[in-house]
PDB file of C-alpha atoms in Angstrom:
ATOM      1  CA  MET A  20      30.641  17.813 -58.557  1.00  0.00           C
ATOM      2  CA  GLN A  21      27.264  17.761 -60.216  1.00  0.00           C
ATOM      3  CA  LYS A  22      26.681  16.313 -63.702  1.00  0.00           C
ATOM      4  CA  GLU A  23      23.718  16.250 -66.030  1.00  0.00           C
ATOM      5  CA  ILE A  24      23.111  14.677 -69.438  1.00  0.00           C
ATOM      6  CA  LEU A  25      22.028  17.219 -72.027  1.00  0.00           C
ATOM      7  CA  SER A  26      20.287  17.096 -75.433  1.00  0.00           C
ATOM      8  CA  ILE A  27      21.473  19.427 -78.147  1.00  0.00           C
ATOM      9  CA  GLU A  28      18.568  21.751 -77.491  1.00  0.00           C
ATOM     10  CA  LYS A  29      19.460  21.967 -73.779  1.00  0.00           C
ATOM     11  CA  ILE A  30      23.095  22.799 -74.692  1.00  0.00           C
ATOM     12  CA  ILE A  31      21.968  25.666 -76.893  1.00  0.00           C
ATOM     13  CA  ASP A  32      19.880  26.968 -73.990  1.00  0.00           C
ATOM     14  CA  TYR A  33      22.939  26.992 -71.750  1.00  0.00           C
ATOM     15  CA  ILE A  34      25.195  28.843 -74.132  1.00  0.00           C
ATOM     16  CA  LYS A  35      22.927  31.389 -75.794  1.00  0.00           C
ATOM     17  CA  PHE A  36      22.932  33.809 -72.774  1.00  0.00           C
ATOM     18  CA  GLU A  37      26.655  33.457 -71.920  1.00  0.00           C
ATOM     19  CA  THR A  38      29.181  35.818 -73.321  1.00  0.00           C
ATOM     20  CA  GLU A  39      32.467  34.289 -72.008  1.00  0.00           C
ATOM     21  CA  ILE A  40      32.740  30.789 -73.368  1.00  0.00           C
ATOM     22  CA  GLU A  41      35.890  28.966 -74.454  1.00  0.00           C
ATOM     23  CA  TYR A  42      35.956  26.045 -76.912  1.00  0.00           C
ATOM     24  CA  ASP A  43      38.453  23.238 -76.399  1.00  0.00           C
ATOM     25  CA  ALA A  44      38.573  21.557 -79.792  1.00  0.00           C
ATOM     26  CA  ASP A  45      40.836  18.655 -78.789  1.00  0.00           C
ATOM     27  CA  LYS A  46      38.507  17.602 -75.957  1.00  0.00           C
ATOM     28  CA  GLN A  47      35.329  18.687 -77.739  1.00  0.00           C
ATOM     29  CA  LYS A  48      33.998  20.733 -74.885  1.00  0.00           C
ATOM     30  CA  LEU A  49      32.791  24.232 -73.997  1.00  0.00           C
ATOM     31  CA  ILE A  50      33.968  25.998 -70.830  1.00  0.00           C
ATOM     32  CA  CYS A  51      32.172  28.817 -69.125  1.00  0.00           C
ATOM     33  CA  GLU A  52      34.687  30.065 -66.511  1.00  0.00           C
ATOM     34  CA  ASN A  53      33.756  29.373 -62.869  1.00  0.00           C
ATOM     35  CA  LYS A  54      30.341  28.004 -63.909  1.00  0.00           C
ATOM     36  CA  TRP A  55      30.401  24.824 -65.940  1.00  0.00           C
ATOM     37  CA  GLU A  56      31.915  22.830 -68.792  1.00  0.00           C
ATOM     38  CA  ILE A  57      30.004  20.937 -71.410  1.00  0.00           C
ATOM     39  CA  LYS A  58      31.206  17.869 -73.235  1.00  0.00           C
ATOM     40  CA  LEU A  59      29.621  18.216 -76.683  1.00  0.00           C
ATOM     41  CA  PRO A  60      27.730  15.389 -78.372  1.00  0.00           C
ATOM     42  CA  LEU A  61      29.710  13.633 -81.063  1.00  0.00           C
ATOM     43  CA  ILE A  62      26.983  13.918 -83.635  1.00  0.00           C
ATOM     44  CA  ILE A  63      26.573  17.628 -83.896  1.00  0.00           C
ATOM     45  CA  ASP A  64      28.381  19.942 -86.338  1.00  0.00           C
ATOM     46  CA  ARG A  65      30.310  22.624 -84.535  1.00  0.00           C
ATOM     47  CA  HIS A  66      32.627  25.480 -85.506  1.00  0.00           C
ATOM     48  CA  ILE A  67      33.985  28.699 -84.156  1.00  0.00           C
ATOM     49  CA  GLU A  68      32.755  32.056 -85.376  1.00  0.00           C
ATOM     50  CA  GLU A  69      34.502  35.376 -84.734  1.00  0.00           C
ATOM     51  CA  LYS A  70      32.104  36.441 -82.033  1.00  0.00           C
ATOM     52  CA  GLY A  71      31.353  33.096 -80.425  1.00  0.00           C
ATOM     53  CA  ILE A  72      30.509  29.462 -80.891  1.00  0.00           C
ATOM     54  CA  ALA A  73      27.967  28.175 -83.414  1.00  0.00           C
ATOM     55  CA  ILE A  74      26.365  24.750 -82.838  1.00  0.00           C
ATOM     56  CA  GLU A  75      24.518  23.543 -85.906  1.00  0.00           C
ATOM     57  CA  LYS A  76      22.115  20.693 -86.491  1.00  0.00           C
ATOM     58  CA  SER A  77      23.282  17.160 -86.072  1.00  0.00           C
ATOM     59  CA  SER A  78      24.426  15.147 -89.108  1.00  0.00           C
ATOM     60  CA  GLU A  79      21.635  12.984 -90.491  1.00  0.00           C
ATOM     61  CA  LYS A  80      23.656  10.185 -92.110  1.00  0.00           C
ATOM     62  CA  ASN A  81      26.205   8.553 -89.863  1.00  0.00           C
ATOM     63  CA  LEU A  82      28.431   5.474 -90.179  1.00  0.00           C
ATOM     64  CA  PHE A  83      29.498   3.819 -86.919  1.00  0.00           C
ATOM     65  CA  ILE A  84      32.414   1.318 -86.829  1.00  0.00           C
ATOM     66  CA  LEU A  85      33.218  -0.346 -83.542  1.00  0.00           C
ATOM     67  CA  VAL A  86      36.302  -2.575 -83.532  1.00  0.00           C
ATOM     68  CA  ARG A  87      37.957  -4.621 -80.794  1.00  0.00           C
ATOM     69  CA  ALA A  88      40.131  -7.744 -81.100  1.00  0.00           C
ATOM     70  CA  GLY A  89      37.903 -10.439 -82.615  1.00  0.00           C
ATOM     71  CA  ALA A  90      34.689  -8.455 -82.805  1.00  0.00           C
ATOM     72  CA  ALA A  91      33.323  -5.565 -84.822  1.00  0.00           C
ATOM     73  CA  ALA A  92      29.931  -3.923 -85.197  1.00  0.00           C
ATOM     74  CA  LEU A  93      29.132  -1.775 -88.212  1.00  0.00           C
ATOM     75  CA  GLY A  94      26.013   0.388 -88.493  1.00  0.00           C
ATOM     76  CA  PHE A  95      24.659   3.009 -90.889  1.00  0.00           C
ATOM     77  CA  PHE A  96      22.067   5.401 -89.414  1.00  0.00           C
ATOM     78  CA  GLU A  97      19.827   7.979 -91.043  1.00  0.00           C
ATOM     79  CA  GLN A  98      18.234  10.498 -88.689  1.00  0.00           C
ATOM     80  CA  GLY A  99      18.915   8.133 -85.811  1.00  0.00           C
ATOM     81  CA  GLN A 100      17.244   5.142 -87.511  1.00  0.00           C
ATOM     82  CA  LEU A 101      19.347   2.065 -88.190  1.00  0.00           C
ATOM     83  CA  GLN A 102      19.420   1.258 -91.923  1.00  0.00           C
ATOM     84  CA  LEU A 103      22.193  -1.304 -92.214  1.00  0.00           C
ATOM     85  CA  HIS A 104      24.123  -3.269 -89.632  1.00  0.00           C
ATOM     86  CA  LYS A 105      26.564  -6.137 -89.442  1.00  0.00           C
ATOM     87  CA  VAL A 106      28.422  -7.901 -86.592  1.00  0.00           C
ATOM     88  CA  ILE A 107      31.646  -9.667 -87.442  1.00  0.00           C
ATOM     89  CA  LYS A 108      33.395 -12.025 -85.028  1.00  0.00           C
ATOM     90  CA  THR A 109      36.377 -14.304 -85.288  1.00  0.00           C
ATOM     91  CA  TYR A 110      38.862 -16.249 -83.218  1.00  0.00           C
ATOM     92  CA  MET A 111      41.940 -14.004 -82.755  1.00  0.00           C
ATOM     93  CA  VAL A 112      42.238 -13.726 -78.947  1.00  0.00           C
ATOM     94  CA  ARG A 113      44.596 -15.989 -76.944  1.00  0.00           C
ATOM     95  CA  LYS A 114      42.773 -17.695 -74.106  1.00  0.00           C
ATOM     96  CA  LYS A 115      43.754 -16.846 -70.538  1.00  0.00           C
ATOM     97  CA  GLN A 116      45.910 -13.889 -71.569  1.00  0.00           C
ATOM     98  CA  GLY A 117      43.010 -12.172 -73.302  1.00  0.00           C
ATOM     99  CA  LYS A 118      45.512 -10.699 -75.752  1.00  0.00           C
ATOM    100  CA  SER A 119      44.945 -10.526 -79.494  1.00  0.00           C
ATOM    101  CA  GLN A 120      47.232 -12.553 -81.705  1.00  0.00           C
ATOM    102  CA  LEU A 121      48.415  -9.423 -83.451  1.00  0.00           C
ATOM    103  CA  THR A 122      49.634  -7.936 -80.141  1.00  0.00           C
ATOM    104  CA  HIS A 123      51.187 -11.290 -79.139  1.00  0.00           C
ATOM    105  CA  LEU A 124      53.236 -11.492 -82.304  1.00  0.00           C
ATOM    106  CA  LYS A 125      55.255  -8.440 -81.397  1.00  0.00           C
ATOM    107  CA  THR A 126      56.976 -10.397 -78.627  1.00  0.00           C
ATOM    108  CA  LYS A 127      56.445 -14.173 -79.090  1.00  0.00           C
ATOM    109  CA  GLY A 128      56.344 -14.937 -82.795  1.00  0.00           C
ATOM    110  CA  LYS A 129      53.937 -17.308 -84.557  1.00  0.00           C
ATOM    111  CA  SER A 130      55.383 -20.782 -84.381  1.00  0.00           C
ATOM    112  CA  LYS A 131      52.514 -22.668 -82.888  1.00  0.00           C
ATOM    113  CA  LEU A 132      49.525 -23.927 -84.951  1.00  0.00           C
ATOM    114  CA  GLY A 133      47.074 -22.065 -82.809  1.00  0.00           C
ATOM    115  CA  SER A 134      48.978 -18.793 -83.337  1.00  0.00           C
ATOM    116  CA  ARG A 135      48.987 -19.325 -87.117  1.00  0.00           C
ATOM    117  CA  ILE A 136      45.244 -19.990 -87.136  1.00  0.00           C
ATOM    118  CA  ARG A 137      44.586 -16.868 -85.116  1.00  0.00           C
ATOM    119  CA  LEU A 138      46.806 -14.811 -87.442  1.00  0.00           C
ATOM    120  CA  ARG A 139      44.923 -15.991 -90.521  1.00  0.00           C
ATOM    121  CA  ASN A 140      41.639 -15.285 -88.822  1.00  0.00           C
ATOM    122  CA  SER A 141      42.905 -11.832 -87.923  1.00  0.00           C
ATOM    123  CA  ASP A 142      43.710 -11.014 -91.541  1.00  0.00           C
ATOM    124  CA  ALA A 143      40.285 -12.255 -92.647  1.00  0.00           C
ATOM    125  CA  PHE A 144      38.601 -10.319 -89.848  1.00  0.00           C
ATOM    126  CA  PHE A 145      39.787  -6.903 -91.047  1.00  0.00           C
ATOM    127  CA  GLU A 146      39.233  -7.846 -94.708  1.00  0.00           C
ATOM    128  CA  ASN A 147      35.632  -8.798 -93.907  1.00  0.00           C
ATOM    129  CA  ILE A 148      35.056  -5.351 -92.376  1.00  0.00           C
ATOM    130  CA  SER A 149      36.326  -3.712 -95.557  1.00  0.00           C
ATOM    131  CA  ILE A 150      34.289  -6.063 -97.770  1.00  0.00           C
ATOM    132  CA  LYS A 151      31.044  -5.336 -95.911  1.00  0.00           C
ATOM    133  CA  LEU A 152      31.530  -1.569 -95.969  1.00  0.00           C
ATOM    134  CA  ASN A 153      32.240  -1.645 -99.707  1.00  0.00           C
ATOM    135  CA  GLU A 154      29.203  -3.807-100.323  1.00  0.00           C
ATOM    136  CA  TRP A 155      26.933  -1.301 -98.620  1.00  0.00           C
ATOM    137  CA  GLU A 156      28.054   1.503-100.962  1.00  0.00           C
ATOM    138  CA  ILE A 157      27.062   4.175 -98.435  1.00  0.00           C
ATOM    139  CA  ALA A 158      30.491   5.566 -97.452  1.00  0.00           C
ATOM    140  CA  ASP A 159      30.248   8.443 -99.861  1.00  0.00           C
ATOM    141  CA  SER A 160      26.859   9.512 -98.583  1.00  0.00           C
ATOM    142  CA  ALA A 161      27.841   9.405 -94.885  1.00  0.00           C
ATOM    143  CA  GLN A 162      28.199  12.876 -93.369  1.00  0.00           C
ATOM    144  CA  LYS A 163      30.202  11.538 -90.451  1.00  0.00           C
ATOM    145  CA  ILE A 164      32.178   8.336 -89.846  1.00  0.00           C
ATOM    146  CA  PHE A 165      32.537   7.452 -86.146  1.00  0.00           C
ATOM    147  CA  ILE A 166      35.261   4.910 -85.360  1.00  0.00           C
ATOM    148  CA  TYR A 167      36.323   3.105 -82.245  1.00  0.00           C
ATOM    149  CA  CYS A 168      39.530   1.080 -82.828  1.00  0.00           C
ATOM    150  CA  PRO A 169      42.319   0.527 -80.305  1.00  0.00           C
ATOM    151  CA  ILE A 170      45.660   2.048 -81.352  1.00  0.00           C
ATOM    152  CA  ALA A 171      47.274  -1.400 -81.545  1.00  0.00           C
ATOM    153  CA  LEU A 172      44.767  -2.501 -84.252  1.00  0.00           C
ATOM    154  CA  LYS A 173      44.650   0.626 -86.407  1.00  0.00           C
ATOM    155  CA  GLN A 174      47.465  -0.387 -88.749  1.00  0.00           C
ATOM    156  CA  PHE A 175      45.595  -3.586 -89.502  1.00  0.00           C
ATOM    157  CA  PHE A 176      42.212  -1.851 -89.870  1.00  0.00           C
ATOM    158  CA  TYR A 177      43.622   0.532 -92.486  1.00  0.00           C
ATOM    159  CA  GLY A 178      46.168  -1.817 -93.973  1.00  0.00           C
ATOM    160  CA  THR A 179      44.129  -4.719 -95.345  1.00  0.00           C
ATOM    161  CA  ASP A 180      44.489  -5.898 -98.954  1.00  0.00           C
ATOM    162  CA  VAL A 181      40.822  -5.080 -99.403  1.00  0.00           C
ATOM    163  CA  LYS A 182      40.783  -1.268 -99.131  1.00  0.00           C
ATOM    164  CA  LEU A 183      38.291   0.597 -97.030  1.00  0.00           C
ATOM    165  CA  PRO A 184      35.832   2.827 -98.908  1.00  0.00           C
ATOM    166  CA  PHE A 185      37.358   5.921 -97.291  1.00  0.00           C
ATOM    167  CA  TYR A 186      40.863   7.211 -96.515  1.00  0.00           C
ATOM    168  CA  LYS A 187      42.530   7.267 -93.136  1.00  0.00           C
ATOM    169  CA  ASN A 188      42.697  11.074 -93.207  1.00  0.00           C
ATOM    170  CA  ASP A 189      39.087  11.559 -94.310  1.00  0.00           C
ATOM    171  CA  SER A 190      37.762  14.782 -92.718  1.00  0.00           C
ATOM    172  CA  ARG A 191      34.484  13.069 -91.823  1.00  0.00           C
ATOM    173  CA  ILE A 192      36.140  10.652 -89.451  1.00  0.00           C
ATOM    174  CA  GLU A 193      35.711  11.282 -85.718  1.00  0.00           C
ATOM    175  CA  LYS A 194      37.194   9.116 -82.983  1.00  0.00           C
ATOM    176  CA  ILE A 195      34.682   7.764 -80.480  1.00  0.00           C
ATOM    177  CA  PRO A 196      36.234   9.086 -77.233  1.00  0.00           C
ATOM    178  CA  PHE A 197      34.592   6.814 -74.703  1.00  0.00           C
ATOM    179  CA  ASP A 198      35.247   3.128 -73.933  1.00  0.00           C
ATOM    180  CA  ILE A 199      32.913   0.507 -75.461  1.00  0.00           C
ATOM    181  CA  GLY A 200      32.042  -3.006 -74.552  1.00  0.00           C
ATOM    182  CA  THR A 201      32.297  -5.984 -76.857  1.00  0.00           C
ATOM    183  CA  PRO A 202      31.008  -4.807 -80.259  1.00  0.00           C
ATOM    184  CA  ASP A 203      27.615  -6.341 -80.943  1.00  0.00           C
ATOM    185  CA  PHE A 204      24.136  -5.158 -82.004  1.00  0.00           C
ATOM    186  CA  ASP A 205      23.184  -3.818 -78.543  1.00  0.00           C
ATOM    187  CA  GLU A 206      26.479  -1.970 -78.145  1.00  0.00           C
ATOM    188  CA  LEU A 207      26.073  -0.395 -81.563  1.00  0.00           C
ATOM    189  CA  ILE A 208      22.658   0.916 -80.684  1.00  0.00           C
ATOM    190  CA  LYS A 209      23.837   2.162 -77.268  1.00  0.00           C
ATOM    191  CA  ILE A 210      26.818   4.049 -78.685  1.00  0.00           C
ATOM    192  CA  GLU A 211      24.778   5.719 -81.424  1.00  0.00           C
ATOM    193  CA  LYS A 212      22.253   6.962 -78.881  1.00  0.00           C
ATOM    194  CA  LYS A 213      24.992   8.147 -76.611  1.00  0.00           C
ATOM    195  CA  ALA A 214      26.484  10.169 -79.473  1.00  0.00           C
ATOM    196  CA  HIS A 215      23.410  12.372 -79.529  1.00  0.00           C
ATOM    197  CA  TYR A 216      23.881  13.624 -75.977  1.00  0.00           C
ATOM    198  CA  GLY A 217      26.438  15.804 -74.158  1.00  0.00           C
ATOM    199  CA  GLU A 218      27.153  16.244 -70.445  1.00  0.00           C
ATOM    200  CA  ILE A 219      27.438  19.347 -68.286  1.00  0.00           C
ATOM    201  CA  ILE A 220      29.615  19.442 -65.248  1.00  0.00           C
ATOM    202  CA  PHE A 221      28.992  22.280 -62.782  1.00  0.00           C
ATOM    203  CA  PHE A 222      31.934  23.739 -60.946  1.00  0.00           C
ATOM    204  CA  GLU A 223      31.589  23.531 -57.165  1.00  0.00           C
ATOM    205  CA  ASN A 224      31.822  27.305 -56.584  1.00  0.00           C
TER     206      ASN A 224
END
C-alpha cells in the first residue's frame, strides 16, 4: 500500500478531474473507488455540494488545545503563525502505574495524602486551562477550535468551576483524530503543522 502526504493544493489537483468521489464525513476522507482514498487535512473547510465536493480555503484563525493527564499545551495561530501559547503542567499522575488520579478514584478512592494532593492539583489544572483561555480573549475570533482530550478527562475539562470561553457543543470544535505525545511547545507546533496536510492512500489494484 502506497501513501503520500499532500498539501491542500495537491488534494484539489487529485479530485478536480474525478467524477466518482464519495465523502466519508465521520472519518473526514474522500474515496475514489478502486483508485485511492484521501484523509483530509483538519484545517480546511469542507462541505458537500449537489454535484460534488467543494474544498475551500483553510481557516486562518485556529485555537489548538492539547490535553493529557498532568500536561496541556494551548496555542492560538493566525495564518499558521503562533500568536499566543501556554504550557500547563501539574502533578496528577500516580507513579509506577502511570494512571491519572482522576482515573484512579473510580476504583480506589482518595484516602491517602498523596491522592488528595493529586486530586487538588487535578482540579487546579483544568481551572488553569480555562483561566488562560479566558485571559486571551480570542475564543470568539477563532474560526476553528481543535481539541485533543482523552475521553476519561473530558468531563473534568468541560466541568470546571471556571467556565471555558466556549460551549461543549460549539460548532467550531473539531476533535484531533491522531495520537499526540506529551503536550508541550514542540508538540503544539508539530500538531498544528500536521493539521495543514492530508494523506493519500493508493489502492493496490
